[in-house]
Tab-separated table of N, CA and C in Angstrom:
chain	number	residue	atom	x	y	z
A	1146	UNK	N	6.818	-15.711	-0.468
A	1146	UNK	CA	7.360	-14.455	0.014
A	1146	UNK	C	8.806	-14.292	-0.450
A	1147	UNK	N	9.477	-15.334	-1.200
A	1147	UNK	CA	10.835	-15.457	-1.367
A	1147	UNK	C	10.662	-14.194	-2.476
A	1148	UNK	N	10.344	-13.982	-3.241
A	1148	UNK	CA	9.810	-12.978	-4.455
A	1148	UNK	C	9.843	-11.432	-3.629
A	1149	UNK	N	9.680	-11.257	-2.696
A	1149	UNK	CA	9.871	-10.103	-1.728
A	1149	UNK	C	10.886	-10.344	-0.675
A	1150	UNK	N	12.204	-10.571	-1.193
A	1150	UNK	CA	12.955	-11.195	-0.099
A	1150	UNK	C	13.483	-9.315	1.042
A	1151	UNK	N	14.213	-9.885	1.970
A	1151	UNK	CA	13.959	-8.512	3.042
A	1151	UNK	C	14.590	-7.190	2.108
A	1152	UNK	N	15.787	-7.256	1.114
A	1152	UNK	CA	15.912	-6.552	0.182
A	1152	UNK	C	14.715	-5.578	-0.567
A	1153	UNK	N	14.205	-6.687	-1.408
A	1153	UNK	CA	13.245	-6.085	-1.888
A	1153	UNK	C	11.993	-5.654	-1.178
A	1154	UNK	N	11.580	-5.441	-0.043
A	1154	UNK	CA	10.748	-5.245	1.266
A	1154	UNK	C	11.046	-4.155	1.513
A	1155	UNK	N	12.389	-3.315	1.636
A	1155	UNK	CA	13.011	-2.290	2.094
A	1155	UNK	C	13.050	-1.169	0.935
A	1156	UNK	N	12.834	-1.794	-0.720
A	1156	UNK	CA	12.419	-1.033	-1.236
A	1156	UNK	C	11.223	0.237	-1.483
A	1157	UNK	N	10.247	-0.552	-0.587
A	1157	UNK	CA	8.976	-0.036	-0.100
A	1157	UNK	C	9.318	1.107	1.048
A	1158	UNK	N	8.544	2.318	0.866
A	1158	UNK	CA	8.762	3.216	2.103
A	1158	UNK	C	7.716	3.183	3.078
A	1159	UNK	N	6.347	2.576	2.754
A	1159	UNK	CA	5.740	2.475	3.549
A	1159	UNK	C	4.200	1.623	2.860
A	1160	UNK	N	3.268	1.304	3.779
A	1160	UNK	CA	2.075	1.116	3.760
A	1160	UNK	C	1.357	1.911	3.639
A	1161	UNK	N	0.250	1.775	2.442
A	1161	UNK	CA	-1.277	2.839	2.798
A	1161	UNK	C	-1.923	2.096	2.482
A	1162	UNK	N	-3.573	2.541	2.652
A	1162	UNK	CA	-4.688	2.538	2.374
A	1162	UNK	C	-5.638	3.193	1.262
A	1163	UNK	N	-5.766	2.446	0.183
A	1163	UNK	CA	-6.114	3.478	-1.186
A	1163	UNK	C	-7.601	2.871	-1.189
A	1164	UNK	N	-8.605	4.366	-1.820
A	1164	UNK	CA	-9.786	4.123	-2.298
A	1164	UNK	C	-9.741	3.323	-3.872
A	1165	UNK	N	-9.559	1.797	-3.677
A	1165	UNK	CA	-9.419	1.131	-5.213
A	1165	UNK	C	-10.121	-0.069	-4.987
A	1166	UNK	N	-10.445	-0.860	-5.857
A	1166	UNK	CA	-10.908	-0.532	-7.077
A	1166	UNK	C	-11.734	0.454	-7.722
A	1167	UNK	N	-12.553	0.824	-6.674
A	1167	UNK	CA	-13.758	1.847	-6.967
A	1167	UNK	C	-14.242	2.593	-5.549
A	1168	UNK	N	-14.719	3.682	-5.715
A	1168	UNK	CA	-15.162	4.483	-4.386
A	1168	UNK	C	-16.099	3.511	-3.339
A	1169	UNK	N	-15.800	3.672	-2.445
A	1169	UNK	CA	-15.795	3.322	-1.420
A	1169	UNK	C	-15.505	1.881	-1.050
A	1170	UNK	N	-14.769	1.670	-1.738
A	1170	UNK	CA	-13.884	-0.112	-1.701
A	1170	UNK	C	-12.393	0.410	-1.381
A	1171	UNK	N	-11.700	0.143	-0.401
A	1171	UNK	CA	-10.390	-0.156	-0.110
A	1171	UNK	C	-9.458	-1.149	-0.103
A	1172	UNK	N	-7.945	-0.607	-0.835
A	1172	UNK	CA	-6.837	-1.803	-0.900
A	1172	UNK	C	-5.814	-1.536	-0.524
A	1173	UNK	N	-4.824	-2.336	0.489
A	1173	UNK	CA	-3.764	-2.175	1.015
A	1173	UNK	C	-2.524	-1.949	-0.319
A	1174	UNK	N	-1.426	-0.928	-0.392
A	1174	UNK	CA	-0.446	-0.742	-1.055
A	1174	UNK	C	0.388	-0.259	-0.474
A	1175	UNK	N	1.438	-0.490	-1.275
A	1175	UNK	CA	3.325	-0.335	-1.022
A	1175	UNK	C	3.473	0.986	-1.602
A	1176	UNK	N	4.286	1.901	-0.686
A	1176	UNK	CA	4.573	3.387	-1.144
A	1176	UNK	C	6.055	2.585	-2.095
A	1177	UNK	N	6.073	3.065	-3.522
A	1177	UNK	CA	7.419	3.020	-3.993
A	1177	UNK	C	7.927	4.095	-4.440
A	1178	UNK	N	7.406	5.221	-4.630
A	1178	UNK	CA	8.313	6.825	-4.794
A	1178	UNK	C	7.210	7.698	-4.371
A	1179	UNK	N	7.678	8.970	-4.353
A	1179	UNK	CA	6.730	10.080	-4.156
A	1179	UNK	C	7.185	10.757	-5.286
A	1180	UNK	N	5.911	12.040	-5.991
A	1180	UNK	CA	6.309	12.875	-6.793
A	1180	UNK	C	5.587	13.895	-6.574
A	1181	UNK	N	5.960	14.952	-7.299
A	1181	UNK	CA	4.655	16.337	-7.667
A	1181	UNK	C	4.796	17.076	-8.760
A	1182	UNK	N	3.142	17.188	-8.893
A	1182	UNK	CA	3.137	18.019	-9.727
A	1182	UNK	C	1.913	19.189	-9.423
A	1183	UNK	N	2.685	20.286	-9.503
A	1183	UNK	CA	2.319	21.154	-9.298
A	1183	UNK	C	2.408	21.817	-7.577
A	1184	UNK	N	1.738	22.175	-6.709
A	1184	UNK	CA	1.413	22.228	-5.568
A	1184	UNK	C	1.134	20.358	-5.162
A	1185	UNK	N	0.727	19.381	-5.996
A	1185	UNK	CA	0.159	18.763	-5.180
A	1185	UNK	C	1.219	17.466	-5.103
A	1186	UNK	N	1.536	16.486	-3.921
A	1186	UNK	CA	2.389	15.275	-3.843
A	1186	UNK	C	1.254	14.231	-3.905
A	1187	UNK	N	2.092	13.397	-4.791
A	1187	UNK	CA	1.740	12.131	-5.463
A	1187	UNK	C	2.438	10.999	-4.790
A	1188	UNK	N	1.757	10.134	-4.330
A	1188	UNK	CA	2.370	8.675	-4.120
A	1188	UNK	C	2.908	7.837	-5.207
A	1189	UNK	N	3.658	6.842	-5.450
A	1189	UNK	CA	3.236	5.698	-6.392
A	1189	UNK	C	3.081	4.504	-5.375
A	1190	UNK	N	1.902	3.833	-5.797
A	1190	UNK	CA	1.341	3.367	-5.147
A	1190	UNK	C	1.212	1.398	-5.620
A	1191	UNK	N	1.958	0.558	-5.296
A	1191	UNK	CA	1.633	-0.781	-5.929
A	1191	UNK	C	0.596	-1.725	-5.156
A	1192	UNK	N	-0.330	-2.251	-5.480
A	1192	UNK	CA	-1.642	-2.712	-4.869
A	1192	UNK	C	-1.388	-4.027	-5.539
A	1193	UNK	N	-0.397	-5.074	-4.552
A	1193	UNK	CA	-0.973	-6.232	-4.862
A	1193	UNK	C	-1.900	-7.123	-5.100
A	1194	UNK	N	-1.684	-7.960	-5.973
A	1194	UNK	CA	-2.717	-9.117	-6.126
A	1194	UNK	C	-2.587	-10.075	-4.774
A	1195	UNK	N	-3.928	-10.716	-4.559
A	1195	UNK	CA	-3.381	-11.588	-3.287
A	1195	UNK	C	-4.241	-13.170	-4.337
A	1196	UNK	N	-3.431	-14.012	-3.935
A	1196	UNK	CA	-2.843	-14.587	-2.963
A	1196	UNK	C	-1.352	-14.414	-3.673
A	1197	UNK	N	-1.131	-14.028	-5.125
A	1197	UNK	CA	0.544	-13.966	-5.238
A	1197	UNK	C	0.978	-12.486	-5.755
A	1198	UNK	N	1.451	-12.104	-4.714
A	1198	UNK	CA	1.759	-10.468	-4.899
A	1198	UNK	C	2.838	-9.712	-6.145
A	1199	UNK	N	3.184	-10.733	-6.705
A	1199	UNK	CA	4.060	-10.499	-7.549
A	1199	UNK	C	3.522	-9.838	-8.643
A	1200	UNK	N	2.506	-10.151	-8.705
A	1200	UNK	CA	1.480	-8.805	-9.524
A	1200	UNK	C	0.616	-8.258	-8.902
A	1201	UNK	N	0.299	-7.440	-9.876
A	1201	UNK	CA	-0.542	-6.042	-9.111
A	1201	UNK	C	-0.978	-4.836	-9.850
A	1202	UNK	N	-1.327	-3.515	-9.515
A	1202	UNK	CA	-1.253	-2.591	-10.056
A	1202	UNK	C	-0.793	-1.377	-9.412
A	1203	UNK	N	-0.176	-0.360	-10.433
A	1203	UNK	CA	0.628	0.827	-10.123
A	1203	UNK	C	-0.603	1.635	-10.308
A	1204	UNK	N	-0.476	2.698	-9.400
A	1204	UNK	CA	-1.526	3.621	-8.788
A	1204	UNK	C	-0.620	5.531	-8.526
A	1205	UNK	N	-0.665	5.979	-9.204
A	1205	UNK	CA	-0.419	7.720	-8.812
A	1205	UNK	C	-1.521	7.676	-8.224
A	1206	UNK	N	-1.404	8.165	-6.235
A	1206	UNK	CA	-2.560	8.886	-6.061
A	1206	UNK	C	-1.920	10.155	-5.008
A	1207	UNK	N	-3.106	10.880	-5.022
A	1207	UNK	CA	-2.384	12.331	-4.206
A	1207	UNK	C	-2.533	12.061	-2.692
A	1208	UNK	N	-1.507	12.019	-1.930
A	1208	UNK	CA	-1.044	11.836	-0.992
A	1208	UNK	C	-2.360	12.157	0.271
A	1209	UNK	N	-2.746	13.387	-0.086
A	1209	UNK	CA	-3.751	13.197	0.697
A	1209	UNK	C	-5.305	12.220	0.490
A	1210	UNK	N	-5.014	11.526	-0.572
A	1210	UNK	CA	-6.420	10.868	-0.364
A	1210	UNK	C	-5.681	9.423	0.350
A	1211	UNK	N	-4.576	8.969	0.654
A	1211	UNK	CA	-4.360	8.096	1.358
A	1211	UNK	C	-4.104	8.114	2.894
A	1212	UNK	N	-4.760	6.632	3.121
A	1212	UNK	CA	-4.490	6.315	4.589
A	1212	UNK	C	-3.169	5.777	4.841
A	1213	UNK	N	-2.492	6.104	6.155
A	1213	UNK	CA	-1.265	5.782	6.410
A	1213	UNK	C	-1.095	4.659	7.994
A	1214	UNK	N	-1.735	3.413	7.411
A	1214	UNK	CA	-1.987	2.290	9.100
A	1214	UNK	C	-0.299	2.482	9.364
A	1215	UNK	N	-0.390	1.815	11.038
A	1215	UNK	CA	1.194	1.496	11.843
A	1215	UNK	C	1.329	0.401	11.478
A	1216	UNK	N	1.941	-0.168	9.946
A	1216	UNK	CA	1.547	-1.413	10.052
A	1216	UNK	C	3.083	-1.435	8.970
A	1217	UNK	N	4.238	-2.391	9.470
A	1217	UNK	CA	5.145	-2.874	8.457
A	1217	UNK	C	5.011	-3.442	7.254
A	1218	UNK	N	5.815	-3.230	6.476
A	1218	UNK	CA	5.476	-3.976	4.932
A	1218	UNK	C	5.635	-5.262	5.088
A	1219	UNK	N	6.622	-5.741	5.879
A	1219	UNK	CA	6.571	-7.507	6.160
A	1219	UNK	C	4.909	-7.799	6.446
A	1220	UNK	N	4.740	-6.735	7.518
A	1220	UNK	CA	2.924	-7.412	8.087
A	1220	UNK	C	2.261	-7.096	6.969
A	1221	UNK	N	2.349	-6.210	6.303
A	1221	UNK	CA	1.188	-6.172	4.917
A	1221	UNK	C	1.471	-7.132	4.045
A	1222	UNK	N	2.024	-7.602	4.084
A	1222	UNK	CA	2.770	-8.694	3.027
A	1222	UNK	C	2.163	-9.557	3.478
A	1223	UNK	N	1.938	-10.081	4.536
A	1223	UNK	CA	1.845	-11.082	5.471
A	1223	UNK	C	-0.171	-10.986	5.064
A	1224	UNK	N	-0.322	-10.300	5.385
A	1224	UNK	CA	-1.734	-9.941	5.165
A	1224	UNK	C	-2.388	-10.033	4.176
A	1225	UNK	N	-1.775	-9.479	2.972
A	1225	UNK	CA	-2.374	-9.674	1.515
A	1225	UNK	C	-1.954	-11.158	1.038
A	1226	UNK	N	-1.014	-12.133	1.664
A	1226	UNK	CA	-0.639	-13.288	1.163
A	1226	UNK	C	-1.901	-14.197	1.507
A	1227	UNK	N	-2.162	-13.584	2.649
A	1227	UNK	CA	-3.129	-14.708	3.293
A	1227	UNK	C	-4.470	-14.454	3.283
A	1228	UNK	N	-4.656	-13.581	2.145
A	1228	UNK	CA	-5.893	-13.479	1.941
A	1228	UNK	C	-6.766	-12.706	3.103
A	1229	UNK	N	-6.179	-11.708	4.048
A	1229	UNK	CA	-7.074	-11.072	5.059
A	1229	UNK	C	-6.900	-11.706	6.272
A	1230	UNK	N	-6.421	-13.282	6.247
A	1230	UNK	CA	-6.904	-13.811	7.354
A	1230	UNK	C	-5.750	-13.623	8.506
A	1231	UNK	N	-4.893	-13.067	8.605
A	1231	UNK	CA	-3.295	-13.566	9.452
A	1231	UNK	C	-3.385	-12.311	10.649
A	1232	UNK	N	-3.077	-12.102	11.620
A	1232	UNK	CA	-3.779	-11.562	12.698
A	1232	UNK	C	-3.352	-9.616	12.959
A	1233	UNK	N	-3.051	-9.067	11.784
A	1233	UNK	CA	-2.191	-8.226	11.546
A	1233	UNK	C	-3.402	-6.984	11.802
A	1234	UNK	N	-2.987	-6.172	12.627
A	1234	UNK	CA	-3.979	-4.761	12.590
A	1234	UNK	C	-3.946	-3.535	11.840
A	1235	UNK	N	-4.587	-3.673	11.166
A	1235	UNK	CA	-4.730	-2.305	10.047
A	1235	UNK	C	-5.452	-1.228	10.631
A	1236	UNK	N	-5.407	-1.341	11.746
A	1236	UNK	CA	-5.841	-0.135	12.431
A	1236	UNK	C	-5.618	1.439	11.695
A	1237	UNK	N	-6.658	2.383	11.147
A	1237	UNK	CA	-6.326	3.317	10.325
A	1237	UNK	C	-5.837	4.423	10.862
A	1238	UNK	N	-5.135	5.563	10.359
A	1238	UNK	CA	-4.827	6.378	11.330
A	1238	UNK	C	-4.533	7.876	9.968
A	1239	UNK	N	-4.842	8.853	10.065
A	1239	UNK	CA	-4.329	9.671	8.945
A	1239	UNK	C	-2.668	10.107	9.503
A	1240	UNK	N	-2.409	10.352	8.059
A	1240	UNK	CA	-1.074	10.654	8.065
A	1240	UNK	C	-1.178	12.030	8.689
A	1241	UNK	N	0.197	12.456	9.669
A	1241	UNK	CA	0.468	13.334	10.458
A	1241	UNK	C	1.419	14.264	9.730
C-alpha cells in the first residue's frame, strides 16, 4: 500500500462500480478526473489489478453507467489488495 501512500489516495475523488471486463461482470475503480463531451459527463476511471494495484486499466465511462458505493478509497484499496476478502461493504447505492 506504500505505492498509494495517503497523498496519492487523495488524488482519487471517489469510488465506483464499473460494468468491466464485460457486461454483466463488475470492477471496483478510482474516480481520477471527470470530463464531457458533448451533453454527456465522463468519468476517468482506474480499475486496479489485485493483488498489486499499481497496475491496472484506464476506463472513460459515462457517469451514468456507474455505481457510486459509501465506501473510502483507503477501504477500496483495502479490498482490491486482499483479493475480496477484508470485511469492507460495497453496499451499492446510485449516485444522487
Amino acid at each position: 500500500m506504500e505505492a498509494f501512500s495517503s497523498e496519492k489516495l487523495e488524488s482519487f475523488s471517489g469510488v465506483v462500480i464499473t460494468e468491466f471486463p464485460h457486461e454483466g461482470s463488475y470492477s471496483l475503480g478510482l474516480v481520477t478526473g471527470r470530463l464531457h463531451r458533448g451533453h454527456t459527463a465522463f468519468c476517468s476511471v482506474f480499475v486496479p489489478t489485485t493483488p498489486n494495484p499499481t497496475s491496472g486499466y484506464l476506463l472513460l465511462v459515462p457517469e451514468d453507467k456507474l455505481f457510486f458505493p459509501a465506501v473510502s478509497v483507503e477501504d477500496a484499496m483495502k479490498y482490491i489488495i486482499s483479493l475480496g476478502t477484508s470485511k469492507v461493504n460495497l453496499g451499492w447505492e446510485e449516485k444522487k
